[in-house]
Amino acid sequence: MFDLIIIGSGPAGLSAAVYAKRAGLNMLVIEKDSMSGGQIINTYEVDNYLGIPGINGFDLAMKFREHADKLGAEFAEGMVTGIETISEGTDTKAPVFKVNTEKESYEANTVIIASGAHHSKLGIPGEEEYLGKGVSYCATCDGAFYRGKVAAVNGGGDVAVEDAIFLARFCEKVYLIHRRDELRAAKILQDELFGLPNVEVIWDSVVKEIKGETKVTHLKIENVKDKKESDLNVDGIFVAIGIHPSTDMFADAVGCDDSGYIIAGEDGATDVPGIFVAGDCRKKRLRQIVTAVADGANAVTAVQDFLVGKERA
Ligand code: NAP
């Protein structure tokens, strides 16, 4: 029986773990992957986390985890499948929740959901068929396979532009395919991208199909303005069209918006007393490492306030 279970060990979950240990809470972090860090472990450079400009995402994730380990945070590996309310609690008694994983169940008086988000899919023919054979969602993981080759990146946000910049370092040619005529990415990234001689942006275009033989050979592209279709020869495509919250398993437990983001204010309190949310899976304006880390700290403060004066099981 724990005071607090934290689901997820990305920046939000690890920040919550640090604050929880420092608050003297009896806590457990449950992580589905063998490694902590969430999405940042696949980010080759983080340049906007205050005080550590230009740090590699993997290195930053390791620093976060080391910090939590140093304070004695307890971790368990497991894919969480849902949260059950065992008892609702009263003004004087804390509730009890059961957090189920595929193999084990754990009980706690409070829960912080920090399960983050994952890559969105295009949902087009060839995307699943050529996964790992030219289709990737992670340039830092798979980019090295495209040395001297031609790669496409689909998307217009920070991730797509960062991926294109990264791939341009060793690919012969990089196409950035975007559905509009302006990018969503930060200006500083756009400026860097537009200065690269081996990057070509294909504006107002969507990928309709990924084609190949044993591996990807070309993309079917449609210009959304004139509806003209064309083939683009590439060795691979990196899909970077945004993220989707990893909250499907909590949809019955707490209130979510239409996109699946868990609804909560800055304190992370959901519509279920005792269940809190932190990080990218919370409905909010800005999803960055700094806001995830802040969410983790705020949620633990709210957990402490929630438990004051309540008898814990
Ligand atoms: P994002 O900002 O949501 O951008 C997604 C991009 O994909 C948009 O350009 C969007 O087009 C396009 N798109 C969405 N659905 C599409 C579809 N079905 N077909 C074609 N294009 C589609 O996502 P992200 O780049 O993955 O970034 C996620 C979050 O992480 C953002 O908040 C971002 O700021 C943050 N992040 C920050 C940093 C950093 O600060 N260093 C680095 C990485 C990520 P439209 O523009 O037309 O909507």
mmCIF file of C-alpha atoms and ligand atoms in Angstrom:
data_model
loop_
_atom_site.group_PDB
_atom_site.id
_atom_site.type_symbol
_atom_site.label_atom_id
_atom_site.label_comp_id
_atom_site.label_asym_id
_atom_site.label_seq_id
_atom_site.Cartn_x
_atom_site.Cartn_y
_atom_site.Cartn_z
ATOM 1 C CA MET A 1 0.000 0.000 0.000
ATOM 2 C CA PHE A 2 1.501 3.306 -1.121
ATOM 3 C CA ASP A 3 0.653 6.930 -0.387
ATOM 4 C CA LEU A 4 1.181 7.674 -4.082
ATOM 5 C CA ILE A 5 1.600 5.749 -7.319
ATOM 6 C CA ILE A 6 3.039 7.651 -10.276
ATOM 7 C CA ILE A 7 2.245 6.163 -13.684
ATOM 8 C CA GLY A 8 5.019 6.945 -16.169
ATOM 9 C CA SER A 9 8.619 8.028 -15.826
ATOM 10 C CA GLY A 10 9.084 10.732 -18.414
ATOM 11 C CA PRO A 11 10.027 14.235 -17.215
ATOM 12 C CA ALA A 12 6.639 14.707 -15.463
ATOM 13 C CA GLY A 13 6.735 11.361 -13.666
ATOM 14 C CA LEU A 14 10.371 11.703 -12.627
ATOM 15 C CA SER A 15 9.844 15.254 -11.405
ATOM 16 C CA ALA A 16 6.866 13.986 -9.376
ATOM 17 C CA ALA A 17 9.068 11.192 -7.989
ATOM 18 C CA VAL A 18 11.707 13.688 -6.828
ATOM 19 C CA TYR A 19 9.124 15.919 -5.170
ATOM 20 C CA ALA A 20 7.323 12.930 -3.612
ATOM 21 C CA LYS A 21 10.521 11.523 -2.089
ATOM 22 C CA ARG A 22 11.474 14.929 -0.733
ATOM 23 C CA ALA A 23 7.965 15.206 0.759
ATOM 24 C CA GLY A 24 8.496 11.870 2.529
ATOM 25 C CA LEU A 25 5.678 10.104 0.650
ATOM 26 C CA ASN A 26 5.723 6.326 0.389
ATOM 27 C CA MET A 27 5.627 6.104 -3.393
ATOM 28 C CA LEU A 28 6.048 3.867 -6.435
ATOM 29 C CA VAL A 29 6.678 4.776 -10.072
ATOM 30 C CA ILE A 30 5.322 2.324 -12.666
ATOM 31 C CA GLU A 31 6.966 2.509 -16.110
ATOM 32 C CA LYS A 32 6.009 0.449 -19.155
ATOM 33 C CA ASP A 33 9.408 0.681 -20.842
ATOM 34 C CA SER A 34 12.699 -0.706 -19.602
ATOM 35 C CA MET A 35 14.082 2.835 -19.683
ATOM 36 C CA SER A 36 12.838 6.110 -18.172
ATOM 37 C CA GLY A 37 12.606 9.382 -20.071
ATOM 38 C CA GLY A 38 9.574 9.094 -22.310
ATOM 39 C CA GLN A 39 9.707 10.944 -25.600
ATOM 40 C CA ILE A 40 12.902 12.865 -24.819
ATOM 41 C CA ILE A 41 15.116 9.784 -25.093
ATOM 42 C CA ASN A 42 14.527 10.073 -28.857
ATOM 43 C CA THR A 43 15.362 13.791 -29.051
ATOM 44 C CA TYR A 44 18.860 14.408 -30.317
ATOM 45 C CA GLU A 45 19.125 17.909 -28.941
ATOM 46 C CA VAL A 46 17.142 19.833 -26.327
ATOM 47 C CA ASP A 47 18.023 23.483 -26.605
ATOM 48 C CA ASN A 48 15.340 25.161 -24.509
ATOM 49 C CA TYR A 49 15.587 23.525 -21.108
ATOM 50 C CA LEU A 50 16.818 26.296 -18.881
ATOM 51 C CA GLY A 51 20.464 26.133 -17.893
ATOM 52 C CA ILE A 52 21.497 23.157 -20.059
ATOM 53 C CA PRO A 53 21.458 24.429 -23.669
ATOM 54 C CA GLY A 54 22.106 21.868 -26.384
ATOM 55 C CA ILE A 55 21.898 18.786 -24.176
ATOM 56 C CA ASN A 56 21.136 15.435 -25.826
ATOM 57 C CA GLY A 57 17.620 14.221 -24.878
ATOM 58 C CA PHE A 58 18.847 10.794 -23.797
ATOM 59 C CA ASP A 59 21.471 12.356 -21.502
ATOM 60 C CA LEU A 60 18.882 14.667 -19.967
ATOM 61 C CA ALA A 61 16.549 11.711 -19.356
ATOM 62 C CA MET A 62 19.373 9.836 -17.622
ATOM 63 C CA LYS A 63 20.076 12.874 -15.410
ATOM 64 C CA PHE A 64 16.388 13.033 -14.432
ATOM 65 C CA ARG A 65 16.332 9.328 -13.597
ATOM 66 C CA GLU A 66 19.618 9.505 -11.628
ATOM 67 C CA HIS A 67 18.134 12.336 -9.562
ATOM 68 C CA ALA A 68 15.061 10.244 -8.663
ATOM 69 C CA ASP A 69 17.252 7.177 -7.944
ATOM 70 C CA LYS A 70 19.535 9.227 -5.707
ATOM 71 C CA LEU A 71 16.567 10.145 -3.527
ATOM 72 C CA GLY A 72 15.534 6.483 -3.303
ATOM 73 C CA ALA A 73 12.479 6.502 -5.579
ATOM 74 C CA GLU A 74 11.058 3.006 -6.075
ATOM 75 C CA PHE A 75 10.322 1.798 -9.628
ATOM 76 C CA ALA A 76 8.356 -1.115 -11.070
ATOM 77 C CA GLU A 77 8.191 -2.115 -14.750
ATOM 78 C CA GLY A 78 4.744 -2.818 -16.138
ATOM 79 C CA MET A 79 2.135 -1.743 -18.663
ATOM 80 C CA VAL A 80 -0.710 -0.121 -16.725
ATOM 81 C CA THR A 81 -4.092 -1.348 -17.952
ATOM 82 C CA GLY A 82 -6.374 0.732 -15.727
ATOM 83 C CA ILE A 83 -7.221 2.248 -12.348
ATOM 84 C CA GLU A 84 -9.995 0.923 -10.103
ATOM 85 C CA THR A 85 -11.488 2.776 -7.134
ATOM 86 C CA ILE A 86 -11.524 0.411 -4.169
ATOM 87 C CA SER A 87 -12.957 2.986 -1.750
ATOM 88 C CA GLU A 88 -13.869 6.597 -2.466
ATOM 89 C CA GLY A 89 -12.673 8.093 0.787
ATOM 90 C CA THR A 90 -14.214 10.831 2.919
ATOM 91 C CA ASP A 91 -13.118 14.167 4.390
ATOM 92 C CA THR A 92 -11.187 12.260 7.022
ATOM 93 C CA LYS A 93 -10.261 9.076 5.160
ATOM 94 C CA ALA A 94 -8.127 8.873 2.027
ATOM 95 C CA PRO A 95 -9.505 6.928 -0.937
ATOM 96 C CA VAL A 96 -7.920 3.673 -2.080
ATOM 97 C CA PHE A 97 -7.110 3.003 -5.722
ATOM 98 C CA LYS A 98 -5.910 -0.181 -7.376
ATOM 99 C CA VAL A 99 -3.554 0.355 -10.302
ATOM 100 C CA ASN A 100 -3.547 -2.715 -12.523
ATOM 101 C CA THR A 101 -0.715 -3.693 -14.833
ATOM 102 C CA GLU A 102 -0.689 -6.663 -17.210
ATOM 103 C CA LYS A 103 0.942 -8.771 -14.477
ATOM 104 C CA GLU A 104 0.534 -7.120 -11.058
ATOM 105 C CA SER A 105 -1.773 -4.808 -9.114
ATOM 106 C CA TYR A 106 -0.690 -2.100 -6.684
ATOM 107 C CA GLU A 107 -2.764 -0.068 -4.216
ATOM 108 C CA ALA A 108 -2.362 3.558 -3.204
ATOM 109 C CA ASN A 109 -4.255 6.453 -1.632
ATOM 110 C CA THR A 110 -3.442 8.761 -4.535
ATOM 111 C CA VAL A 111 -2.351 8.382 -8.166
ATOM 112 C CA ILE A 112 -0.563 10.739 -10.544
ATOM 113 C CA ILE A 113 -1.066 9.813 -14.197
ATOM 114 C CA ALA A 114 2.036 10.900 -16.130
ATOM 115 C CA SER A 115 1.707 8.469 -19.018
ATOM 116 C CA GLY A 116 2.709 10.999 -21.674
ATOM 117 C CA ALA A 117 1.962 10.745 -25.347
ATOM 118 C CA HIS A 118 3.020 8.773 -28.413
ATOM 119 C CA HIS A 119 3.477 9.364 -32.143
ATOM 120 C CA SER A 120 0.401 9.858 -34.309
ATOM 121 C CA LYS A 121 0.082 7.689 -37.407
ATOM 122 C CA LEU A 122 -0.829 8.793 -40.928
ATOM 123 C CA GLY A 123 -3.211 5.871 -41.438
ATOM 124 C CA ILE A 124 -2.330 5.491 -45.122
ATOM 125 C CA PRO A 125 -1.595 2.396 -47.251
ATOM 126 C CA GLY A 126 1.972 1.179 -46.833
ATOM 127 C CA GLU A 127 2.527 2.788 -43.418
ATOM 128 C CA GLU A 128 2.193 -0.429 -41.424
ATOM 129 C CA GLU A 129 3.508 -2.684 -44.174
ATOM 130 C CA TYR A 130 6.824 -0.831 -44.415
ATOM 131 C CA LEU A 131 7.297 -0.113 -40.699
ATOM 132 C CA GLY A 132 10.992 -0.748 -40.042
ATOM 133 C CA LYS A 133 11.532 -1.136 -43.809
ATOM 134 C CA GLY A 134 11.641 2.553 -44.603
ATOM 135 C CA VAL A 135 8.872 3.898 -42.344
ATOM 136 C CA SER A 136 9.996 5.313 -39.011
ATOM 137 C CA TYR A 137 8.677 7.618 -36.290
ATOM 138 C CA CYS A 138 12.095 8.373 -34.800
ATOM 139 C CA ALA A 139 14.884 10.047 -36.772
ATOM 140 C CA THR A 140 17.366 9.850 -33.904
ATOM 141 C CA CYS A 141 16.768 6.092 -33.592
ATOM 142 C CA ASP A 142 16.788 5.139 -37.286
ATOM 143 C CA GLY A 143 18.387 8.083 -39.090
ATOM 144 C CA ALA A 144 21.829 6.449 -39.283
ATOM 145 C CA PHE A 145 20.441 3.828 -41.710
ATOM 146 C CA TYR A 146 19.922 6.595 -44.263
ATOM 147 C CA ARG A 147 23.522 7.805 -44.567
ATOM 148 C CA GLY A 148 24.050 8.951 -48.171
ATOM 149 C CA LYS A 149 20.416 8.184 -49.000
ATOM 150 C CA VAL A 150 17.245 10.149 -49.676
ATOM 151 C CA ALA A 151 14.766 10.585 -46.832
ATOM 152 C CA ALA A 152 11.437 12.344 -46.451
ATOM 153 C CA VAL A 153 10.008 13.824 -43.288
ATOM 154 C CA ASN A 154 6.267 14.421 -43.048
ATOM 155 C CA GLY A 155 4.989 17.207 -40.765
ATOM 156 C CA GLY A 156 5.557 20.881 -40.057
ATOM 157 C CA GLY A 157 6.043 21.065 -36.288
ATOM 158 C CA ASP A 158 9.155 21.234 -34.111
ATOM 159 C CA VAL A 159 9.750 17.499 -34.346
ATOM 160 C CA ALA A 160 9.485 17.350 -38.144
ATOM 161 C CA VAL A 161 11.850 20.284 -38.619
ATOM 162 C CA GLU A 162 14.317 18.974 -36.024
ATOM 163 C CA ASP A 163 14.235 15.587 -37.752
ATOM 164 C CA ALA A 164 14.883 17.145 -41.164
ATOM 165 C CA ILE A 165 17.826 19.155 -39.782
ATOM 166 C CA PHE A 166 19.226 16.046 -38.111
ATOM 167 C CA LEU A 167 18.878 13.866 -41.229
ATOM 168 C CA ALA A 168 20.414 16.556 -43.462
ATOM 169 C CA ARG A 169 23.706 16.001 -41.632
ATOM 170 C CA PHE A 170 24.224 12.639 -43.308
ATOM 171 C CA CYS A 171 21.517 12.104 -45.931
ATOM 172 C CA GLU A 172 22.216 13.064 -49.524
ATOM 173 C CA LYS A 173 18.821 14.747 -49.745
ATOM 174 C CA VAL A 174 15.953 15.389 -47.362
ATOM 175 C CA TYR A 175 12.418 16.333 -48.391
ATOM 176 C CA LEU A 176 10.166 17.937 -45.806
ATOM 177 C CA ILE A 177 6.565 17.377 -46.850
ATOM 178 C CA HIS A 178 4.038 19.673 -45.193
ATOM 179 C CA ARG A 179 0.308 20.031 -45.757
ATOM 180 C CA ARG A 180 0.262 23.833 -45.531
ATOM 181 C CA ASP A 181 2.322 26.731 -46.887
ATOM 182 C CA GLU A 182 3.857 27.655 -43.543
ATOM 183 C CA LEU A 183 5.528 25.667 -40.813
ATOM 184 C CA ARG A 184 4.324 25.407 -37.231
ATOM 185 C CA ALA A 185 7.861 24.897 -35.907
ATOM 186 C CA ALA A 186 9.761 27.511 -33.846
ATOM 187 C CA LYS A 187 11.334 30.283 -35.941
ATOM 188 C CA ILE A 188 14.860 29.428 -34.812
ATOM 189 C CA LEU A 189 14.433 25.904 -36.215
ATOM 190 C CA GLN A 190 12.903 27.187 -39.453
ATOM 191 C CA ASP A 191 15.844 29.563 -39.973
ATOM 192 C CA GLU A 192 18.294 26.677 -39.581
ATOM 193 C CA LEU A 193 16.264 24.455 -41.912
ATOM 194 C CA PHE A 194 15.995 27.013 -44.696
ATOM 195 C CA GLY A 195 19.780 27.470 -44.638
ATOM 196 C CA LEU A 196 20.472 23.810 -45.443
ATOM 197 C CA PRO A 197 21.380 23.162 -49.102
ATOM 198 C CA ASN A 198 20.244 19.521 -49.155
ATOM 199 C CA VAL A 199 16.742 20.105 -47.733
ATOM 200 C CA GLU A 200 13.776 20.784 -49.979
ATOM 201 C CA VAL A 201 10.375 21.654 -48.560
ATOM 202 C CA ILE A 202 7.387 20.326 -50.479
ATOM 203 C CA TRP A 203 4.565 22.671 -49.489
ATOM 204 C CA ASP A 204 0.794 22.144 -49.499
ATOM 205 C CA SER A 205 1.191 18.418 -49.899
ATOM 206 C CA VAL A 206 0.113 15.220 -48.208
ATOM 207 C CA VAL A 207 1.443 11.695 -48.501
ATOM 208 C CA LYS A 208 -1.318 9.466 -49.885
ATOM 209 C CA GLU A 209 0.564 6.168 -50.037
ATOM 210 C CA ILE A 210 3.931 4.650 -49.162
ATOM 211 C CA LYS A 211 5.117 2.270 -51.863
ATOM 212 C CA GLY A 212 7.983 -0.125 -52.318
ATOM 213 C CA GLU A 213 9.127 -3.672 -52.833
ATOM 214 C CA THR A 214 11.040 -5.229 -49.939
ATOM 215 C CA LYS A 215 11.695 -1.673 -48.700
ATOM 216 C CA VAL A 216 10.220 1.751 -49.382
ATOM 217 C CA THR A 217 11.065 3.075 -52.848
ATOM 218 C CA HIS A 218 8.689 6.000 -53.322
ATOM 219 C CA LEU A 219 5.778 8.037 -51.972
ATOM 220 C CA LYS A 220 2.544 9.017 -53.671
ATOM 221 C CA ILE A 221 2.058 12.692 -52.920
ATOM 222 C CA GLU A 222 -0.921 14.942 -53.516
ATOM 223 C CA ASN A 223 -0.817 18.708 -53.747
ATOM 224 C CA VAL A 224 -3.845 19.762 -51.703
ATOM 225 C CA LYS A 225 -4.341 22.961 -53.736
ATOM 226 C CA ASP A 226 -4.377 21.677 -57.316
ATOM 227 C CA LYS A 227 -5.060 18.009 -56.375
ATOM 228 C CA LYS A 228 -2.203 16.887 -58.641
ATOM 229 C CA GLU A 229 -0.579 13.593 -57.667
ATOM 230 C CA SER A 230 3.088 12.767 -58.130
ATOM 231 C CA ASP A 231 5.640 10.123 -57.173
ATOM 232 C CA LEU A 232 8.629 11.031 -55.012
ATOM 233 C CA ASN A 233 11.543 8.580 -54.933
ATOM 234 C CA VAL A 234 12.853 8.133 -51.394
ATOM 235 C CA ASP A 235 14.597 5.443 -49.368
ATOM 236 C CA GLY A 236 12.556 6.174 -46.270
ATOM 237 C CA ILE A 237 9.968 8.367 -44.601
ATOM 238 C CA PHE A 238 9.958 9.748 -41.081
ATOM 239 C CA VAL A 239 6.435 10.492 -39.894
ATOM 240 C CA ALA A 240 6.382 13.455 -37.494
ATOM 241 C CA ILE A 241 2.780 14.639 -37.498
ATOM 242 C CA GLY A 242 2.302 15.152 -33.785
ATOM 243 C CA ILE A 243 1.468 13.214 -30.721
ATOM 244 C CA HIS A 244 -1.520 11.438 -29.210
ATOM 245 C CA PRO A 245 -2.007 11.146 -25.423
ATOM 246 C CA SER A 246 -1.360 7.687 -23.952
ATOM 247 C CA THR A 247 -4.577 7.703 -21.950
ATOM 248 C CA ASP A 248 -6.860 5.094 -23.562
ATOM 249 C CA MET A 249 -6.641 2.920 -20.429
ATOM 250 C CA PHE A 250 -7.835 5.813 -18.222
ATOM 251 C CA ALA A 251 -10.766 6.970 -20.368
ATOM 252 C CA ASP A 252 -13.292 5.274 -18.044
ATOM 253 C CA ALA A 253 -11.546 6.419 -14.869
ATOM 254 C CA VAL A 254 -11.155 10.201 -15.321
ATOM 255 C CA GLY A 255 -12.573 12.988 -17.486
ATOM 256 C CA CYS A 256 -10.827 13.501 -20.824
ATOM 257 C CA ASP A 257 -11.427 15.885 -23.730
ATOM 258 C CA ASP A 258 -12.348 14.699 -27.242
ATOM 259 C CA SER A 259 -8.679 14.136 -28.119
ATOM 260 C CA GLY A 260 -8.062 12.006 -25.015
ATOM 261 C CA TYR A 261 -6.164 14.598 -22.957
ATOM 262 C CA ILE A 262 -7.042 14.382 -19.243
ATOM 263 C CA ILE A 263 -8.830 17.503 -18.053
ATOM 264 C CA ALA A 264 -7.194 19.217 -15.072
ATOM 265 C CA GLY A 265 -5.914 22.623 -14.030
ATOM 266 C CA GLU A 266 -2.369 23.487 -13.041
ATOM 267 C CA ASP A 267 -2.652 21.481 -9.794
ATOM 268 C CA GLY A 268 -3.326 18.354 -11.870
ATOM 269 C CA ALA A 269 -6.527 17.502 -9.954
ATOM 270 C CA THR A 270 -8.846 15.444 -12.170
ATOM 271 C CA ASP A 271 -12.585 15.017 -11.682
ATOM 272 C CA VAL A 272 -11.825 12.060 -9.365
ATOM 273 C CA PRO A 273 -10.608 13.166 -5.905
ATOM 274 C CA GLY A 274 -7.228 11.524 -5.331
ATOM 275 C CA ILE A 275 -6.312 11.048 -9.013
ATOM 276 C CA PHE A 276 -4.014 13.679 -10.497
ATOM 277 C CA VAL A 277 -2.397 14.160 -13.924
ATOM 278 C CA ALA A 278 0.936 15.648 -14.993
ATOM 279 C CA GLY A 279 2.805 16.199 -18.244
ATOM 280 C CA ASP A 280 1.919 15.742 -21.908
ATOM 281 C CA CYS A 281 -1.263 13.749 -21.230
ATOM 282 C CA ARG A 282 -2.842 16.747 -19.430
ATOM 283 C CA LYS A 283 -5.045 19.119 -21.424
ATOM 284 C CA LYS A 284 -2.930 22.271 -21.658
ATOM 285 C CA ARG A 285 -1.499 24.820 -24.047
ATOM 286 C CA LEU A 286 2.232 24.067 -24.040
ATOM 287 C CA ARG A 287 3.785 20.598 -24.003
ATOM 288 C CA GLN A 288 7.482 20.972 -23.295
ATOM 289 C CA ILE A 289 9.947 19.361 -20.899
ATOM 290 C CA VAL A 290 9.818 22.423 -18.679
ATOM 291 C CA THR A 291 6.009 22.322 -18.427
ATOM 292 C CA ALA A 292 6.037 18.553 -17.802
ATOM 293 C CA VAL A 293 8.563 18.974 -14.985
ATOM 294 C CA ALA A 294 6.483 21.813 -13.505
ATOM 295 C CA ASP A 295 3.344 19.657 -13.724
ATOM 296 C CA GLY A 296 5.044 16.881 -11.753
ATOM 297 C CA ALA A 297 5.999 19.274 -8.968
ATOM 298 C CA ASN A 298 2.548 20.886 -8.858
ATOM 299 C CA ALA A 299 0.753 17.538 -8.803
ATOM 300 C CA VAL A 300 2.776 16.285 -5.825
ATOM 301 C CA THR A 301 2.061 19.530 -3.954
ATOM 302 C CA ALA A 302 -1.642 18.963 -4.663
ATOM 303 C CA VAL A 303 -1.324 15.333 -3.473
ATOM 304 C CA GLN A 304 0.207 16.551 -0.203
ATOM 305 C CA ASP A 305 -2.609 19.086 0.275
ATOM 306 C CA PHE A 306 -5.186 16.401 -0.551
ATOM 307 C CA LEU A 307 -3.819 13.977 2.050
ATOM 308 C CA VAL A 308 -3.627 16.540 4.888
ATOM 309 C CA GLY A 309 -5.913 15.499 7.743
ATOM 310 C CA LYS A 310 -6.886 12.230 6.012
ATOM 311 C CA GLU A 311 -6.300 8.822 7.510
ATOM 312 C CA ARG A 312 -4.349 6.663 5.045
ATOM 313 C CA ALA A 313 -5.108 2.991 4.619
HETATM 314 P P1 NAP B 1 2.877 19.387 -33.565
HETATM 315 O O1 NAP B 1 3.513 20.625 -33.058
HETATM 316 O O2 NAP B 1 1.489 19.065 -33.184
HETATM 317 O O3 NAP B 1 2.992 19.420 -35.151
HETATM 318 C C1 NAP B 1 2.424 18.420 -35.917
HETATM 319 C C2 NAP B 1 2.632 18.766 -37.375
HETATM 320 O O4 NAP B 1 2.142 17.697 -38.187
HETATM 321 C C3 NAP B 1 1.894 20.028 -37.785
HETATM 322 O O5 NAP B 1 2.691 20.771 -38.661
HETATM 323 C C4 NAP B 1 0.657 19.488 -38.493
HETATM 324 O O6 NAP B 1 0.232 20.312 -39.548
HETATM 325 C C5 NAP B 1 1.150 18.192 -39.085
HETATM 326 N N1 NAP B 1 0.094 17.184 -39.172
HETATM 327 C C6 NAP B 1 -0.770 16.783 -38.207
HETATM 328 N N2 NAP B 1 -1.555 15.793 -38.658
HETATM 329 C C7 NAP B 1 -1.193 15.573 -39.937
HETATM 330 C C8 NAP B 1 -1.642 14.669 -40.931
HETATM 331 N N3 NAP B 1 -2.614 13.770 -40.712
HETATM 332 N N4 NAP B 1 -1.044 14.714 -42.134
HETATM 333 C C9 NAP B 1 -0.058 15.593 -42.380
HETATM 334 N N5 NAP B 1 0.427 16.471 -41.484
HETATM 335 C C10 NAP B 1 -0.142 16.454 -40.273
HETATM 336 O O7 NAP B 1 3.720 18.065 -33.153
HETATM 337 P P2 NAP B 1 5.261 17.793 -32.898
HETATM 338 O O8 NAP B 1 6.117 18.494 -33.882
HETATM 339 O O9 NAP B 1 5.376 16.328 -32.766
HETATM 340 O O10 NAP B 1 5.521 18.423 -31.468
HETATM 341 C C11 NAP B 1 4.774 17.944 -30.342
HETATM 342 C C12 NAP B 1 5.000 18.877 -29.152
HETATM 343 O O11 NAP B 1 6.339 18.771 -28.683
HETATM 344 C C13 NAP B 1 4.781 20.343 -29.538
HETATM 345 O O12 NAP B 1 4.172 20.998 -28.454
HETATM 346 C C14 NAP B 1 6.181 20.853 -29.732
HETATM 347 O O13 NAP B 1 6.324 22.239 -29.514
HETATM 348 C C15 NAP B 1 6.939 20.060 -28.689
HETATM 349 N N6 NAP B 1 8.373 19.945 -29.040
HETATM 350 C C16 NAP B 1 9.212 20.927 -28.662
HETATM 351 C C17 NAP B 1 10.554 20.851 -29.003
HETATM 352 C C18 NAP B 1 11.471 21.922 -28.565
HETATM 353 O O14 NAP B 1 11.016 22.910 -28.008
HETATM 354 N N7 NAP B 1 12.775 21.794 -28.763
HETATM 355 C C19 NAP B 1 11.039 19.808 -29.752
HETATM 356 C C20 NAP B 1 10.161 18.833 -30.147
HETATM 357 C C21 NAP B 1 8.820 18.916 -29.798
HETATM 358 P P3 NAP B 1 -0.436 21.758 -39.265
HETATM 359 O O15 NAP B 1 0.692 22.656 -38.894
HETATM 360 O O16 NAP B 1 -1.069 22.068 -40.560
HETATM 361 O O17 NAP B 1 -1.421 21.543 -38.154
#
